[in-house]
GROMACS .gro file of C-alpha atoms in nm:
model
  248
    1UNK     CA    1   0.000   0.000   0.000
    2UNK     CA    2   0.281   0.239   0.088
    3UNK     CA    3   0.461   0.183  -0.245
    4UNK     CA    4   0.132   0.232  -0.432
    5UNK     CA    5   0.077   0.566  -0.257
    6UNK     CA    6   0.431   0.674  -0.343
    7UNK     CA    7   0.389   0.585  -0.711
    8UNK     CA    8   0.048   0.751  -0.729
    9UNK     CA    9   0.180   1.070  -0.567
   10UNK     CA   10   0.479   1.078  -0.800
   11UNK     CA   11   0.253   1.045  -1.106
   12UNK     CA   12   0.022   1.321  -0.984
   13UNK     CA   13   0.311   1.558  -0.918
   14UNK     CA   14   0.466   1.476  -1.255
   15UNK     CA   15   0.136   1.552  -1.428
   16UNK     CA   16   0.099   1.875  -1.235
   17UNK     CA   17   0.448   1.986  -1.332
   18UNK     CA   18   0.377   1.914  -1.700
   19UNK     CA   19   0.059   2.120  -1.683
   20UNK     CA   20   0.242   2.408  -1.522
   21UNK     CA   21   0.499   2.399  -1.800
   22UNK     CA   22   0.230   2.464  -2.059
   23UNK     CA   23   0.084   2.752  -1.856
   24UNK     CA   24   0.417   2.923  -1.806
   25UNK     CA   25   0.565   2.924  -2.157
   26UNK     CA   26   0.486   3.296  -2.198
   27UNK     CA   27   0.602   3.401  -1.851
   28UNK     CA   28   0.960   3.274  -1.835
   29UNK     CA   29   1.244   3.509  -1.740
   30UNK     CA   30   1.377   3.723  -2.024
   31UNK     CA   31   1.739   3.645  -1.932
   32UNK     CA   32   1.950   3.430  -1.705
   33UNK     CA   33   1.929   3.521  -1.339
   34UNK     CA   34   2.079   3.400  -1.013
   35UNK     CA   35   1.928   3.487  -0.675
   36UNK     CA   36   2.121   3.435  -0.354
   37UNK     CA   37   1.988   3.495  -0.003
   38UNK     CA   38   2.130   3.474   0.350
   39UNK     CA   39   1.903   3.516   0.655
   40UNK     CA   40   1.916   3.519   1.034
   41UNK     CA   41   1.604   3.345   1.171
   42UNK     CA   42   1.520   3.408   1.537
   43UNK     CA   43   1.350   3.075   1.597
   44UNK     CA   44   1.120   2.973   1.881
   45UNK     CA   45   0.858   2.699   1.909
   46UNK     CA   46   0.762   2.365   2.060
   47UNK     CA   47   0.858   1.998   2.038
   48UNK     CA   48   0.678   1.681   2.139
   49UNK     CA   49   0.707   1.308   2.078
   50UNK     CA   50   0.518   0.991   2.156
   51UNK     CA   51   0.570   0.616   2.101
   52UNK     CA   52   0.406   0.490   1.783
   53UNK     CA   53   0.122   0.321   1.969
   54UNK     CA   54   0.043   0.638   2.171
   55UNK     CA   55  -0.131   0.960   2.075
   56UNK     CA   56   0.101   1.235   1.961
   57UNK     CA   57  -0.177   1.490   1.997
   58UNK     CA   58  -0.206   1.422   2.370
   59UNK     CA   59   0.170   1.431   2.436
   60UNK     CA   60   0.304   1.724   2.636
   61UNK     CA   61   0.469   1.994   2.426
   62UNK     CA   62   0.806   2.131   2.539
   63UNK     CA   63   0.891   2.494   2.466
   64UNK     CA   64   1.215   2.573   2.282
   65UNK     CA   65   1.471   2.839   2.371
   66UNK     CA   66   1.478   3.139   2.140
   67UNK     CA   67   1.786   3.105   1.925
   68UNK     CA   68   1.916   3.249   1.599
   69UNK     CA   69   1.947   3.009   1.307
   70UNK     CA   70   2.097   3.047   0.960
   71UNK     CA   71   1.898   2.997   0.642
   72UNK     CA   72   2.038   3.034   0.290
   73UNK     CA   73   1.893   2.990  -0.056
   74UNK     CA   74   2.010   2.992  -0.417
   75UNK     CA   75   1.779   3.013  -0.720
   76UNK     CA   76   1.852   2.993  -1.092
   77UNK     CA   77   1.609   3.128  -1.354
   78UNK     CA   78   1.635   3.108  -1.733
   79UNK     CA   79   1.429   3.194  -2.044
   80UNK     CA   80   1.397   2.839  -2.184
   81UNK     CA   81   1.028   2.734  -2.211
   82UNK     CA   82   0.909   2.404  -2.057
   83UNK     CA   83   1.224   2.363  -1.847
   84UNK     CA   84   1.157   2.460  -1.483
   85UNK     CA   85   1.361   2.704  -1.281
   86UNK     CA   86   1.545   2.566  -0.980
   87UNK     CA   87   1.595   2.667  -0.619
   88UNK     CA   88   1.774   2.516  -0.319
   89UNK     CA   89   1.707   2.638   0.036
   90UNK     CA   90   1.891   2.516   0.344
   91UNK     CA   91   1.816   2.579   0.712
   92UNK     CA   92   2.030   2.450   0.998
   93UNK     CA   93   1.844   2.419   1.329
   94UNK     CA   94   2.023   2.362   1.659
   95UNK     CA   95   1.805   2.440   1.961
   96UNK     CA   96   1.738   2.317   2.317
   97UNK     CA   97   1.418   2.283   2.512
   98UNK     CA   98   1.372   2.543   2.787
   99UNK     CA   99   1.327   2.306   3.082
  100UNK     CA  100   1.631   2.169   3.264
  101UNK     CA  101   1.687   1.828   3.423
  102UNK     CA  102   1.843   1.768   3.765
  103UNK     CA  103   2.192   1.798   3.619
  104UNK     CA  104   2.113   2.148   3.495
  105UNK     CA  105   2.106   2.043   3.128
  106UNK     CA  106   1.829   2.083   2.876
  107UNK     CA  107   1.639   1.750   2.851
  108UNK     CA  108   1.632   1.768   2.471
  109UNK     CA  109   1.856   1.909   2.201
  110UNK     CA  110   1.724   1.929   1.844
  111UNK     CA  111   1.984   1.922   1.567
  112UNK     CA  112   1.800   1.924   1.235
  113UNK     CA  113   1.898   2.011   0.879
  114UNK     CA  114   1.617   2.107   0.641
  115UNK     CA  115   1.699   2.121   0.268
  116UNK     CA  116   1.443   2.208  -0.001
  117UNK     CA  117   1.495   2.116  -0.367
  118UNK     CA  118   1.241   2.317  -0.567
  119UNK     CA  119   1.142   2.312  -0.936
  120UNK     CA  120   0.904   2.590  -1.037
  121UNK     CA  121   0.759   2.789  -1.324
  122UNK     CA  122   0.693   3.162  -1.344
  123UNK     CA  123   0.323   3.207  -1.420
  124UNK     CA  124   0.351   3.586  -1.390
  125UNK     CA  125   0.669   3.792  -1.396
  126UNK     CA  126   0.602   4.165  -1.389
  127UNK     CA  127   0.497   4.406  -1.116
  128UNK     CA  128   0.309   4.106  -0.979
  129UNK     CA  129   0.489   3.770  -0.980
  130UNK     CA  130   0.351   3.420  -0.926
  131UNK     CA  131   0.556   3.098  -0.917
  132UNK     CA  132   0.423   2.744  -0.880
  133UNK     CA  133   0.594   2.408  -0.878
  134UNK     CA  134   0.692   2.098  -0.683
  135UNK     CA  135   0.964   2.029  -0.429
  136UNK     CA  136   1.129   1.770  -0.210
  137UNK     CA  137   1.209   1.853   0.152
  138UNK     CA  138   1.493   1.652   0.305
  139UNK     CA  139   1.512   1.639   0.686
  140UNK     CA  140   1.821   1.492   0.851
  141UNK     CA  141   1.932   1.511   1.213
  142UNK     CA  142   1.854   1.386   1.559
  143UNK     CA  143   1.688   1.469   1.888
  144UNK     CA  144   1.919   1.406   2.184
  145UNK     CA  145   1.756   1.303   2.511
  146UNK     CA  146   1.980   1.369   2.813
  147UNK     CA  147   1.897   1.146   3.110
  148UNK     CA  148   2.082   1.112   3.438
  149UNK     CA  149   2.076   0.734   3.435
  150UNK     CA  150   2.176   0.644   3.083
  151UNK     CA  151   2.353   0.953   2.947
  152UNK     CA  152   2.262   1.086   2.605
  153UNK     CA  153   2.015   0.892   2.390
  154UNK     CA  154   1.926   0.994   2.036
  155UNK     CA  155   1.621   0.971   1.814
  156UNK     CA  156   1.734   0.970   1.453
  157UNK     CA  157   1.538   1.195   1.215
  158UNK     CA  158   1.555   1.104   0.846
  159UNK     CA  159   1.276   1.188   0.601
  160UNK     CA  160   1.234   1.308   0.243
  161UNK     CA  161   0.886   1.428   0.147
  162UNK     CA  162   0.739   1.550  -0.185
  163UNK     CA  163   0.575   1.891  -0.156
  164UNK     CA  164   0.379   2.147  -0.352
  165UNK     CA  165   0.532   2.493  -0.388
  166UNK     CA  166   0.389   2.839  -0.455
  167UNK     CA  167   0.500   3.197  -0.413
  168UNK     CA  168   0.346   3.534  -0.494
  169UNK     CA  169   0.489   3.883  -0.475
  170UNK     CA  170   0.453   4.239  -0.586
  171UNK     CA  171   0.669   4.548  -0.643
  172UNK     CA  172   0.597   4.912  -0.570
  173UNK     CA  173   0.740   5.083  -0.881
  174UNK     CA  174   1.020   5.339  -0.845
  175UNK     CA  175   1.059   5.279  -0.469
  176UNK     CA  176   1.277   4.967  -0.442
  177UNK     CA  177   1.012   4.812  -0.216
  178UNK     CA  178   0.864   4.467  -0.276
  179UNK     CA  179   0.678   4.199  -0.082
  180UNK     CA  180   0.661   3.821  -0.122
  181UNK     CA  181   0.488   3.521   0.037
  182UNK     CA  182   0.610   3.164  -0.011
  183UNK     CA  183   0.469   2.828   0.097
  184UNK     CA  184   0.558   2.458   0.073
  185UNK     CA  185   0.308   2.202   0.198
  186UNK     CA  186   0.250   1.827   0.204
  187UNK     CA  187   0.034   1.565   0.370
  188UNK     CA  188   0.198   1.249   0.244
  189UNK     CA  189   0.227   0.899   0.390
  190UNK     CA  190   0.174   1.011   0.753
  191UNK     CA  191   0.411   1.307   0.702
  192UNK     CA  192   0.259   1.653   0.742
  193UNK     CA  193   0.472   1.961   0.675
  194UNK     CA  194   0.385   2.327   0.627
  195UNK     CA  195   0.664   2.573   0.556
  196UNK     CA  196   0.541   2.930   0.501
  197UNK     CA  197   0.704   3.272   0.504
  198UNK     CA  198   0.620   3.633   0.421
  199UNK     CA  199   0.864   3.920   0.379
  200UNK     CA  200   0.918   4.281   0.277
  201UNK     CA  201   1.234   4.380   0.090
  202UNK     CA  202   1.401   4.709   0.002
  203UNK     CA  203   1.658   4.717  -0.279
  204UNK     CA  204   1.925   4.973  -0.193
  205UNK     CA  205   2.143   4.883  -0.495
  206UNK     CA  206   1.993   4.848  -0.844
  207UNK     CA  207   2.207   4.848  -1.156
  208UNK     CA  208   2.286   4.635  -1.462
  209UNK     CA  209   2.523   4.407  -1.269
  210UNK     CA  210   2.345   4.344  -0.940
  211UNK     CA  211   2.035   4.417  -0.735
  212UNK     CA  212   2.101   4.405  -0.361
  213UNK     CA  213   1.829   4.429  -0.101
  214UNK     CA  214   1.765   4.402   0.273
  215UNK     CA  215   1.456   4.215   0.392
  216UNK     CA  216   1.255   4.138   0.701
  217UNK     CA  217   1.001   3.859   0.732
  218UNK     CA  218   0.835   3.588   0.938
  219UNK     CA  219   0.861   3.210   0.886
  220UNK     CA  220   0.653   2.920   1.018
  221UNK     CA  221   0.776   2.560   0.988
  222UNK     CA  222   0.549   2.285   1.123
  223UNK     CA  223   0.665   1.924   1.090
  224UNK     CA  224   0.486   1.607   1.197
  225UNK     CA  225   0.666   1.277   1.128
  226UNK     CA  226   0.558   0.917   1.179
  227UNK     CA  227   0.794   0.642   1.301
  228UNK     CA  228   1.131   0.805   1.359
  229UNK     CA  229   1.328   0.542   1.555
  230UNK     CA  230   0.998   0.410   1.693
  231UNK     CA  231   0.859   0.754   1.785
  232UNK     CA  232   0.615   0.994   1.627
  233UNK     CA  233   0.760   1.345   1.645
  234UNK     CA  234   0.626   1.696   1.603
  235UNK     CA  235   0.819   2.021   1.563
  236UNK     CA  236   0.662   2.368   1.556
  237UNK     CA  237   0.914   2.638   1.465
  238UNK     CA  238   0.837   3.004   1.400
  239UNK     CA  239   0.987   3.349   1.431
  240UNK     CA  240   1.100   3.664   1.250
  241UNK     CA  241   1.404   3.685   1.024
  242UNK     CA  242   1.623   3.947   0.863
  243UNK     CA  243   1.852   3.903   0.567
  244UNK     CA  244   2.014   4.012   0.244
  245UNK     CA  245   1.926   3.906  -0.109
  246UNK     CA  246   2.134   3.957  -0.425
  247UNK     CA  247   2.017   3.922  -0.786
  248UNK     CA  248   2.288   3.882  -1.047
   0.00000   0.00000   0.00000
């Protein structure tokens, strides 16, 4: 049953991507473009886990310490019809729960790498822009449980999930100001992920060689995974971010 669901999902996403290619043939970029972005994400949130035979919804949630995290992205756009544009986004998360055990240590440490591989088409590319496509989110890391009796124990996190992708934005002409919202979402094979962000950017350098802008935004990343080392796990991350984006 699981393999059937995977094949069926892959076929649906392949068909969707083909349909998007036909819609976007008149809205591709006029020239080659590379977008690079580096952000500082002030993350907060909650974490909970439960054995597979227990209810994750009823498990106690543990608050996470506020902590700055790095997120970077690189996108490549081109004018060739039918071939999608590409984007890679990476976020490294290393955060502890707020509570402390008797030894004065945080009971849990979350060390999680999130990497998005995105293929998308530009449906609109003017004052208003709209991109749609598909993606794969790769999650790799572990949750370390510190106990007095046994020392550190780890729950391995390893998951790759297909996702749908969309973004929409707009520019205020002659001001350098723009706004954008972006979302990736999936509910696939007992994996539920929503990754959404919204930002405002101001370009303080605009010329033929480079556009350089500063941005501020807010990101929400909710992850619910089934059967990670015998546990169901749930992460809720959110917080504001600031960053720089360059367009070459």
